């Protein structure tokens, strides 16, 4: 039986836009069109739709409003927004309320639209297969469960670059674009960036975007490993070297014809650097305790949390190894340089941890997303993941509010330039004592009110102030409820 053609619904009140989108997609997909929200809902009730492309600005009802209802009634349908506007507030609302998978900006290119449609329908198919596997696992024994879990993991990993969440204006777009180019060429690549920025995820995406995608992907972090352990992990060991008299196969051999990701390459000792150089240049290595030379055809991707060129200049890293690894070099930006991405990442992390811990939750409040977006995240994705997990643990409602956020983040008030560091400047800088103390007082007021959900009586009691005294300080510093700021804008 032949597989059915995926069905895509296009929603736009402008007929020429519908016609252009249909022309770009109709060769590969069955296309339904709707010129209004009402027509779209009728089409969804009568057809099995895999993906929706919806214009954001339509008379009567916005795309986000419509797709929010679609999320409630047909949650498995993949939802995409087409818009000429990419302001962060509307994007956060779309992510939180409608669960938007991707934004497409106008004017779009036919190839861009086609690629988005392919990815969306593939995601729909993967979700359906994932659901089937979940049901299957209930009736399988432990051995079968292990096999099914490997298949599920392969399905998740097979999404490659599409698993790297980012907004249309994200600094990660250029990174992913460069990584896609390097992925299709069998050359070493060096990924640089702060700890926790997602270098490992990018390396994995490059593997699944390459001709080696059906071969294994292995990774190891050299940071913290002794020279001997790193050698054994990479190149293996002959019988008699390890306790118990057993031989050990190294990752260089396991990753043959596949990809090996070496994180923490800057931590490699001079001796290990020489062995890695041999592996990159010649594809050869010698197991620990052995004499024979073995060969491998692996592809090497390396990751470094510091600028390797500086280490080369200081004599702490071999220049020849740096140039061998950096045929392609990609700098992965930290979260503080990815304004607009944090809301998407937080929502995705929340879905993961909620599923892991079996706690139903819908998302974040708009105020919570604003605080998360405007924090610098020195710990990058790891710190964000920890914060989301903590909010889930303490949350008592399905929507997680700003009062659950940790104090250091609450004390960084929203602003166009990101987290407010004026209090730190006051501590380290100069100036009148009164002015420097007032900076701290302003931030403490905002943080305390947020934790108490802007209940001024409770906040005043905690701070040892009367309601009149609290109101006077709020007026003095211009501290207002976030909802009031939205009404003024």
Short mmCIF file of C-alpha atoms in Angstrom, two decimals:
data_model
loop_
_atom_site.label_atom_id
_atom_site.label_comp_id
_atom_site.label_asym_id
_atom_site.label_seq_id
_atom_site.Cartn_x
_atom_site.Cartn_y
_atom_site.Cartn_z
CA UNK A 1 0.00 0.00 0.00
CA UNK A 2 1.48 3.35 -1.06
CA UNK A 3 2.03 6.00 1.61
CA UNK A 4 -0.53 8.80 1.55
CA UNK A 5 0.55 12.28 0.49
CA UNK A 6 0.85 14.68 3.49
CA UNK A 7 -1.92 17.28 3.70
CA UNK A 8 -1.01 20.93 4.37
CA UNK A 9 -3.48 23.71 5.14
CA UNK A 10 -2.59 27.26 4.00
CA UNK A 11 -4.42 30.14 5.72
CA UNK A 12 -4.23 33.73 4.41
CA UNK A 13 -6.86 36.38 3.69
CA UNK A 14 -4.96 37.51 0.58
CA UNK A 15 -5.77 35.26 -2.43
CA UNK A 16 -2.49 35.98 -4.26
CA UNK A 17 -0.48 34.89 -1.21
CA UNK A 18 -2.45 31.64 -1.00
CA UNK A 19 -1.89 31.05 -4.70
CA UNK A 20 1.86 31.64 -4.42
CA UNK A 21 2.24 29.30 -1.44
CA UNK A 22 0.13 26.62 -3.11
CA UNK A 23 2.22 26.82 -6.29
CA UNK A 24 5.42 26.33 -4.26
CA UNK A 25 4.13 23.24 -2.41
CA UNK A 26 1.56 21.44 -4.57
CA UNK A 27 4.09 19.20 -6.36
CA UNK A 28 4.90 17.33 -3.15
CA UNK A 29 1.86 17.84 -0.92
CA UNK A 30 -1.90 17.83 -1.00
CA UNK A 31 -2.83 21.47 -0.43
CA UNK A 32 -5.93 22.87 1.27
CA UNK A 33 -6.53 26.64 1.41
CA UNK A 34 -8.62 28.89 3.63
CA UNK A 35 -9.14 32.63 3.44
CA UNK A 36 -10.44 33.03 6.99
CA UNK A 37 -10.29 31.45 10.45
CA UNK A 38 -13.80 30.01 10.06
CA UNK A 39 -12.94 28.34 6.75
CA UNK A 40 -9.75 26.96 8.28
CA UNK A 41 -11.61 25.34 11.20
CA UNK A 42 -14.10 23.76 8.79
CA UNK A 43 -11.22 22.32 6.74
CA UNK A 44 -9.60 20.89 9.87
CA UNK A 45 -12.84 19.22 10.94
CA UNK A 46 -13.19 17.48 7.57
CA UNK A 47 -9.55 16.58 6.76
CA UNK A 48 -6.55 14.95 8.42
CA UNK A 49 -4.06 17.85 8.27
CA UNK A 50 -0.39 17.32 9.11
CA UNK A 51 0.82 20.94 9.03
CA UNK A 52 -0.59 24.48 8.91
CA UNK A 53 0.99 27.62 7.43
CA UNK A 54 -0.97 30.58 8.81
CA UNK A 55 -0.59 34.30 8.17
CA UNK A 56 -0.31 36.28 11.42
CA UNK A 57 -2.21 39.42 10.40
CA UNK A 58 -5.77 38.66 9.28
CA UNK A 59 -8.96 40.66 9.77
CA UNK A 60 -11.01 39.67 12.81
CA UNK A 61 -8.65 37.11 14.27
CA UNK A 62 -4.85 36.89 14.38
CA UNK A 63 -2.90 33.82 13.36
CA UNK A 64 -1.78 33.24 16.95
CA UNK A 65 -5.39 33.33 18.19
CA UNK A 66 -6.45 30.80 15.57
CA UNK A 67 -3.52 28.46 16.12
CA UNK A 68 -4.08 28.58 19.89
CA UNK A 69 -7.50 27.02 19.27
CA UNK A 70 -5.97 24.55 16.82
CA UNK A 71 -3.47 23.54 19.50
CA UNK A 72 -6.34 22.71 21.86
CA UNK A 73 -8.40 20.73 19.33
CA UNK A 74 -5.74 19.21 17.05
CA UNK A 75 -2.51 19.26 19.12
CA UNK A 76 -0.62 16.87 16.85
CA UNK A 77 -0.88 19.22 13.81
CA UNK A 78 2.41 21.12 13.31
CA UNK A 79 1.82 24.88 13.36
CA UNK A 80 3.86 27.51 11.44
CA UNK A 81 3.39 31.29 11.29
CA UNK A 82 4.06 33.42 8.19
CA UNK A 83 4.61 37.06 9.12
CA UNK A 84 6.30 40.24 8.07
CA UNK A 85 6.81 41.24 11.71
CA UNK A 86 9.29 39.58 14.08
CA UNK A 87 9.08 41.57 17.31
CA UNK A 88 10.02 39.51 20.37
CA UNK A 89 6.74 40.10 22.25
CA UNK A 90 4.58 38.59 19.50
CA UNK A 91 7.02 35.71 19.05
CA UNK A 92 6.94 34.91 22.77
CA UNK A 93 3.15 35.01 22.72
CA UNK A 94 3.06 32.67 19.75
CA UNK A 95 5.44 30.21 21.39
CA UNK A 96 3.63 30.24 24.72
CA UNK A 97 0.02 30.32 23.56
CA UNK A 98 -0.04 28.56 20.20
CA UNK A 99 3.02 26.29 20.39
CA UNK A 100 4.44 27.55 17.11
CA UNK A 101 7.06 25.26 15.57
CA UNK A 102 8.62 27.79 13.17
CA UNK A 103 8.36 31.40 11.98
CA UNK A 104 8.66 32.25 8.27
CA UNK A 105 9.31 35.88 7.44
CA UNK A 106 7.99 37.70 4.39
CA UNK A 107 9.06 37.79 1.67
CA UNK A 108 9.77 34.05 1.68
CA UNK A 109 11.59 32.06 -0.99
CA UNK A 110 9.85 29.01 -2.54
CA UNK A 111 12.74 26.73 -1.52
CA UNK A 112 12.53 28.04 2.05
CA UNK A 113 8.78 27.34 2.15
CA UNK A 114 9.27 23.87 0.68
CA UNK A 115 12.01 23.00 3.19
CA UNK A 116 9.79 24.16 6.08
CA UNK A 117 6.90 22.02 4.76
CA UNK A 118 9.13 18.95 4.49
CA UNK A 119 10.44 19.44 8.01
CA UNK A 120 6.95 20.01 9.45
CA UNK A 121 5.45 16.90 7.86
CA UNK A 122 8.49 14.88 8.91
CA UNK A 123 8.01 16.11 12.49
CA UNK A 124 4.35 15.06 12.33
CA UNK A 125 5.35 11.61 11.12
CA UNK A 126 8.02 11.30 13.80
CA UNK A 127 5.53 12.27 16.51
CA UNK A 128 3.05 9.66 15.26
CA UNK A 129 5.77 7.01 15.20
CA UNK A 130 6.88 8.06 18.68
CA UNK A 131 3.31 7.66 19.91
CA UNK A 132 3.07 4.22 18.32
CA UNK A 133 6.31 3.17 19.97
CA UNK A 134 5.04 4.38 23.35
CA UNK A 135 2.04 2.07 23.04
CA UNK A 136 4.24 -0.75 21.81
CA UNK A 137 6.54 -0.48 24.81
CA UNK A 138 3.71 -1.40 27.19
CA UNK A 139 3.56 -4.91 25.75
CA UNK A 140 7.25 -5.68 25.27
CA UNK A 141 9.71 -7.32 27.65
CA UNK A 142 12.85 -5.57 28.91
CA UNK A 143 14.98 -6.60 25.92
CA UNK A 144 12.41 -5.33 23.46
CA UNK A 145 11.99 -2.12 25.43
CA UNK A 146 15.70 -1.43 25.04
CA UNK A 147 15.43 -1.94 21.29
CA UNK A 148 12.40 0.33 21.00
CA UNK A 149 14.12 3.05 23.06
CA UNK A 150 17.03 3.01 20.63
CA UNK A 151 14.59 3.48 17.76
CA UNK A 152 12.92 6.36 19.59
CA UNK A 153 16.30 7.96 20.25
CA UNK A 154 17.19 7.63 16.56
CA UNK A 155 13.91 9.33 15.64
CA UNK A 156 14.66 12.26 17.94
CA UNK A 157 18.24 12.58 16.75
CA UNK A 158 17.24 12.27 13.11
CA UNK A 159 15.79 15.77 13.20
CA UNK A 160 19.34 17.16 13.07
CA UNK A 161 19.52 20.91 12.56
CA UNK A 162 15.76 21.32 13.03
CA UNK A 163 16.22 20.34 16.69
CA UNK A 164 18.27 23.52 17.24
CA UNK A 165 15.55 25.94 18.31
CA UNK A 166 16.02 29.56 17.25
CA UNK A 167 14.02 32.62 16.25
CA UNK A 168 14.03 34.19 12.76
CA UNK A 169 16.43 36.91 13.95
CA UNK A 170 18.64 34.64 16.08
CA UNK A 171 22.44 34.80 15.99
CA UNK A 172 22.26 31.01 15.70
CA UNK A 173 20.89 31.22 12.16
CA UNK A 174 24.31 32.09 10.72
CA UNK A 175 25.88 29.36 12.85
CA UNK A 176 23.46 26.71 11.57
CA UNK A 177 23.89 27.94 8.01
CA UNK A 178 27.67 27.51 8.23
CA UNK A 179 27.32 24.14 9.97
CA UNK A 180 25.03 22.87 7.20
CA UNK A 181 27.69 23.73 4.63
CA UNK A 182 30.46 22.00 6.57
CA UNK A 183 28.25 18.98 7.32
CA UNK A 184 28.18 17.87 3.70
CA UNK A 185 31.97 18.05 3.33
CA UNK A 186 34.11 15.39 5.00
CA UNK A 187 36.50 17.76 6.79
CA UNK A 188 37.40 18.34 10.48
CA UNK A 189 35.53 21.17 12.18
CA UNK A 190 36.37 23.10 15.36
CA UNK A 191 33.42 24.43 17.40
CA UNK A 192 34.22 27.17 19.93
CA UNK A 193 32.06 28.82 22.56
CA UNK A 194 31.37 29.06 26.27
CA UNK A 195 30.50 25.94 28.25
CA UNK A 196 26.87 24.94 27.83
CA UNK A 197 26.10 26.85 24.62
CA UNK A 198 25.14 23.70 22.68
CA UNK A 199 28.32 22.70 20.83
CA UNK A 200 27.57 19.01 21.33
CA UNK A 201 24.07 19.39 19.88
CA UNK A 202 25.50 21.22 16.86
CA UNK A 203 28.11 18.48 16.33
CA UNK A 204 25.39 15.82 16.46
CA UNK A 205 23.26 17.79 13.97
CA UNK A 206 26.26 18.02 11.63
CA UNK A 207 26.66 14.25 11.82
CA UNK A 208 23.01 13.61 10.96
CA UNK A 209 23.22 16.19 8.19
CA UNK A 210 26.19 14.42 6.57
CA UNK A 211 26.65 11.38 4.35
CA UNK A 212 27.68 9.50 7.51
CA UNK A 213 24.23 9.89 9.10
CA UNK A 214 23.55 6.14 9.06
CA UNK A 215 26.84 5.44 10.86
CA UNK A 216 27.58 5.85 14.59
CA UNK A 217 28.14 9.12 16.44
CA UNK A 218 30.35 9.06 19.53
CA UNK A 219 31.43 11.79 21.90
CA UNK A 220 33.88 12.22 24.76
CA UNK A 221 34.85 15.19 26.91
CA UNK A 222 38.61 15.38 27.49
CA UNK A 223 38.27 18.00 30.24
CA UNK A 224 38.91 16.32 33.58
CA UNK A 225 40.29 13.10 32.12
CA UNK A 226 43.83 12.09 32.96
CA UNK A 227 46.22 11.55 30.06
CA UNK A 228 46.09 7.76 30.51
CA UNK A 229 42.30 7.58 30.72
CA UNK A 230 41.91 9.83 27.68
CA UNK A 231 44.32 7.64 25.65
CA UNK A 232 42.44 4.47 26.63
CA UNK A 233 39.06 6.05 25.92
CA UNK A 234 40.15 7.25 22.48
CA UNK A 235 42.51 4.52 21.27
CA UNK A 236 41.62 1.50 23.38
CA UNK A 237 43.95 -0.81 25.31
CA UNK A 238 45.50 -4.20 24.68
CA UNK A 239 44.91 -7.13 27.00
CA UNK A 240 46.92 -6.80 30.21
CA UNK A 241 46.81 -3.01 30.48
CA UNK A 242 43.49 -2.80 32.34
CA UNK A 243 42.55 -4.68 35.53
CA UNK A 244 40.97 -8.05 34.84
CA UNK A 245 43.10 -8.74 31.81
CA UNK A 246 40.49 -7.57 29.30
CA UNK A 247 41.07 -5.62 26.09
CA UNK A 248 39.31 -2.32 25.45
CA UNK A 249 38.10 -1.00 22.09
CA UNK A 250 38.58 2.77 21.78
CA UNK A 251 36.24 5.35 20.26
CA UNK A 252 38.58 5.85 17.30
CA UNK A 253 37.77 2.28 16.26
CA UNK A 254 34.10 2.36 17.25
CA UNK A 255 33.50 5.54 15.25
CA UNK A 256 35.02 4.15 12.05
CA UNK A 257 33.01 5.51 9.08
CA UNK A 258 31.05 7.63 11.57
CA UNK A 259 31.72 10.80 13.57
CA UNK A 260 33.68 11.39 16.77
CA UNK A 261 33.09 14.59 18.75
CA UNK A 262 35.96 15.58 21.04
CA UNK A 263 34.77 18.13 23.60
CA UNK A 264 37.29 19.99 25.74
CA UNK A 265 40.04 19.70 23.14
CA UNK A 266 41.87 22.61 24.82
CA UNK A 267 42.43 20.37 27.88
CA UNK A 268 44.45 17.78 25.91
CA UNK A 269 48.03 17.30 27.10
CA UNK A 270 50.96 17.78 24.67
CA UNK A 271 51.32 14.00 24.29
CA UNK A 272 47.61 13.52 23.61
CA UNK A 273 47.63 16.43 21.17
CA UNK A 274 50.33 14.64 19.17
CA UNK A 275 48.25 11.45 19.02
CA UNK A 276 45.14 13.36 17.96
CA UNK A 277 47.16 15.11 15.24
CA UNK A 278 48.19 11.70 13.93
CA UNK A 279 44.55 10.57 14.01
CA UNK A 280 43.42 13.64 12.04
CA UNK A 281 46.22 13.64 9.47
CA UNK A 282 46.72 9.92 8.87
CA UNK A 283 43.60 8.28 10.27
CA UNK A 284 45.88 6.00 12.30
CA UNK A 285 46.39 5.22 15.99
CA UNK A 286 47.98 2.67 18.31
CA UNK A 287 46.09 1.15 21.27
CA UNK A 288 47.63 1.67 24.71
CA UNK A 289 50.05 -1.19 25.40
CA UNK A 290 50.14 -2.24 21.75
CA UNK A 291 52.65 -1.99 18.92
CA UNK A 292 50.55 -2.34 15.80
CA UNK A 293 49.14 0.63 13.88
CA UNK A 294 45.40 0.62 13.31
CA UNK A 295 43.44 2.79 10.88
CA UNK A 296 40.06 4.46 10.95
CA UNK A 297 38.00 6.60 8.57
CA UNK A 298 36.14 8.56 11.20
CA UNK A 299 35.29 12.23 10.87
CA UNK A 300 36.51 14.39 13.76
CA UNK A 301 34.63 17.38 15.18
CA UNK A 302 36.28 19.12 18.12
CA UNK A 303 34.84 21.50 20.71
CA UNK A 304 36.65 24.10 22.80
CA UNK A 305 35.37 26.40 25.53
CA UNK A 306 38.19 28.90 24.99
CA UNK A 307 39.88 30.59 22.02
CA UNK A 308 42.36 27.99 20.78
CA UNK A 309 44.28 30.62 18.82
CA UNK A 310 45.19 32.34 22.07
CA UNK A 311 46.41 29.00 23.48
CA UNK A 312 48.52 28.52 20.36
CA UNK A 313 50.08 31.96 20.85
CA UNK A 314 50.85 31.08 24.47
CA UNK A 315 52.49 27.81 23.46
CA UNK A 316 49.89 25.66 25.22
CA UNK A 317 48.36 24.16 22.09
CA UNK A 318 50.06 22.78 19.00
CA UNK A 319 49.69 25.12 16.03
CA UNK A 320 49.73 22.19 13.57
CA UNK A 321 46.87 20.48 15.44
CA UNK A 322 44.86 23.72 15.52
CA UNK A 323 45.18 24.17 11.76
CA UNK A 324 44.39 20.48 11.18
CA UNK A 325 41.19 20.75 13.23
CA UNK A 326 40.09 24.19 12.06
CA UNK A 327 39.51 23.42 8.39
CA UNK A 328 36.11 24.65 9.40
CA UNK A 329 35.77 26.81 12.52
CA UNK A 330 32.42 27.88 13.97
CA UNK A 331 31.90 30.15 16.98
CA UNK A 332 28.69 29.26 18.84
CA UNK A 333 27.20 32.35 20.57
CA UNK A 334 26.22 32.35 24.26
CA UNK A 335 22.60 32.74 25.33
CA UNK A 336 23.15 36.39 26.23
CA UNK A 337 23.73 37.03 22.50
CA UNK A 338 20.59 35.11 21.47
CA UNK A 339 17.78 37.50 22.43
CA UNK A 340 14.49 36.00 21.27
CA UNK A 341 15.68 32.38 21.56
CA UNK A 342 15.38 31.95 25.32
CA UNK A 343 11.57 31.81 25.33
CA UNK A 344 11.55 29.04 22.69
CA UNK A 345 14.29 27.10 24.49
CA UNK A 346 12.59 27.46 27.88
CA UNK A 347 9.28 26.21 26.49
CA UNK A 348 11.00 23.20 24.88
CA UNK A 349 12.94 22.39 28.06
CA UNK A 350 9.74 22.68 30.09
CA UNK A 351 7.98 20.16 27.85
CA UNK A 352 10.89 17.74 28.28
CA UNK A 353 11.17 17.96 32.06
CA UNK A 354 7.39 17.90 32.49
CA UNK A 355 7.23 14.65 30.50
CA UNK A 356 10.18 13.21 32.42
CA UNK A 357 8.64 13.95 35.82
CA UNK A 358 5.04 13.29 34.80
CA UNK A 359 3.77 16.71 35.85
CA UNK A 360 1.22 18.35 33.51
CA UNK A 361 1.99 21.96 32.69
CA UNK A 362 0.94 24.35 29.92
CA UNK A 363 3.73 26.91 29.76
CA UNK A 364 5.01 30.17 31.23
CA UNK A 365 3.23 33.43 31.91
CA UNK A 366 4.18 36.39 29.73
CA UNK A 367 5.91 38.07 32.70
CA UNK A 368 7.96 34.94 33.38
CA UNK A 369 9.10 34.73 29.76
CA UNK A 370 10.08 38.40 29.85
CA UNK A 371 12.29 37.89 32.91
CA UNK A 372 13.87 34.77 31.38
CA UNK A 373 14.52 36.57 28.08
CA UNK A 374 16.27 39.48 29.75
CA UNK A 375 18.70 37.56 31.92
CA UNK A 376 22.30 37.05 30.76
CA UNK A 377 22.49 33.28 31.55
CA UNK A 378 26.22 32.98 32.34
CA UNK A 379 25.68 29.20 32.64
CA UNK A 380 23.95 29.14 29.22
CA UNK A 381 21.68 26.18 28.40
CA UNK A 382 22.62 24.23 31.52
CA UNK A 383 21.63 27.12 33.78
CA UNK A 384 18.40 27.66 31.84
CA UNK A 385 17.56 23.95 32.11
CA UNK A 386 18.15 24.03 35.87
CA UNK A 387 15.96 27.10 36.28
CA UNK A 388 13.10 25.60 34.24
CA UNK A 389 13.29 22.36 36.23
CA UNK A 390 13.20 24.25 39.53
CA UNK A 391 10.19 26.29 38.39
CA UNK A 392 8.36 23.09 37.42
CA UNK A 393 9.07 21.52 40.82
CA UNK A 394 7.69 24.47 42.79
CA UNK A 395 4.89 25.40 40.39
CA UNK A 396 1.37 24.70 41.68
CA UNK A 397 -0.52 25.79 38.55
CA UNK A 398 -0.37 24.69 34.93
CA UNK A 399 1.05 28.08 33.92
CA UNK A 400 4.36 28.89 35.60
CA UNK A 401 4.51 32.50 36.77
CA UNK A 402 7.36 34.94 37.36
CA UNK A 403 7.13 34.48 41.13
CA UNK A 404 8.78 31.05 40.71
CA UNK A 405 11.94 32.49 39.16
CA UNK A 406 15.15 32.63 41.22
CA UNK A 407 16.02 35.92 42.88
CA UNK A 408 19.13 36.77 40.80
CA UNK A 409 16.99 36.64 37.66
CA UNK A 410 14.11 38.58 39.19
CA UNK A 411 16.55 41.26 40.28
CA UNK A 412 17.53 41.85 36.65
CA UNK A 413 14.54 43.92 35.43
CA UNK A 414 13.41 43.70 31.79
CA UNK A 415 15.08 46.08 29.36
CA UNK A 416 15.89 46.35 25.67
CA UNK A 417 19.57 45.79 26.32
CA UNK A 418 19.07 42.64 28.40
CA UNK A 419 19.73 42.07 32.08
CA UNK A 420 20.29 45.15 34.22
CA UNK A 421 23.78 45.20 35.71
CA UNK A 422 23.56 48.66 37.32
CA UNK A 423 23.57 47.24 40.83
CA UNK A 424 26.83 45.40 40.18
CA UNK A 425 28.25 48.61 38.75
CA UNK A 426 27.19 50.44 41.89
CA UNK A 427 28.99 47.91 44.07
CA UNK A 428 32.24 48.13 42.11
CA UNK A 429 32.07 51.76 41.01
CA UNK A 430 32.16 55.16 42.62
CA UNK A 431 29.61 57.84 43.47
CA UNK A 432 27.45 59.06 46.33
CA UNK A 433 26.41 56.38 48.84
CA UNK A 434 22.73 57.39 48.63
CA UNK A 435 22.55 56.90 44.85
CA UNK A 436 24.31 53.54 44.99
CA UNK A 437 22.06 52.27 47.80
CA UNK A 438 18.94 53.38 45.88
CA UNK A 439 19.89 51.12 42.94
CA UNK A 440 19.82 48.10 45.24
CA UNK A 441 16.60 49.26 46.88
CA UNK A 442 14.84 49.56 43.52
CA UNK A 443 15.81 46.02 42.49
CA UNK A 444 14.83 44.54 45.87
CA UNK A 445 11.39 46.16 45.58
CA UNK A 446 10.78 44.71 42.12
CA UNK A 447 12.03 41.24 43.09
CA UNK A 448 9.93 41.09 46.29
CA UNK A 449 6.75 42.23 44.54
CA UNK A 450 7.24 39.68 41.76
CA UNK A 451 7.68 36.81 44.23
CA UNK A 452 4.45 37.85 45.98
CA UNK A 453 2.59 38.21 42.65
CA UNK A 454 2.38 41.98 43.21
CA UNK A 455 0.45 41.59 46.44
CA UNK A 456 1.54 44.87 48.01
CA UNK A 457 0.36 43.98 51.51
CA UNK A 458 2.54 40.87 51.64
CA UNK A 459 5.50 42.65 50.06
CA UNK A 460 5.24 45.54 52.47
CA UNK A 461 5.07 43.14 55.43
CA UNK A 462 8.20 41.29 54.31
CA UNK A 463 10.10 44.54 53.74
CA UNK A 464 8.95 46.09 57.02
CA UNK A 465 7.09 48.92 55.28
CA UNK A 466 3.55 50.25 55.46
CA UNK A 467 1.45 50.10 52.28
CA UNK A 468 1.70 53.89 52.06
CA UNK A 469 5.49 53.73 52.45
CA UNK A 470 5.75 51.00 49.82
CA UNK A 471 3.58 52.96 47.37
CA UNK A 472 5.74 56.05 47.87
CA UNK A 473 8.91 54.11 47.04
CA UNK A 474 7.31 52.55 43.95
CA UNK A 475 6.27 55.99 42.70
CA UNK A 476 9.73 57.39 43.44
CA UNK A 477 11.55 54.71 41.44
CA UNK A 478 8.91 54.27 38.74
CA UNK A 479 8.42 50.59 39.55
CA UNK A 480 5.10 49.45 38.03
CA UNK A 481 3.26 46.17 37.48
CA UNK A 482 4.21 44.53 34.12
CA UNK A 483 0.54 44.54 33.05
CA UNK A 484 0.42 48.31 33.44
CA UNK A 485 3.51 48.67 31.23
CA UNK A 486 1.85 46.57 28.52
CA UNK A 487 -1.30 48.73 28.57
CA UNK A 488 0.78 51.89 28.10
CA UNK A 489 2.76 50.47 25.16
#
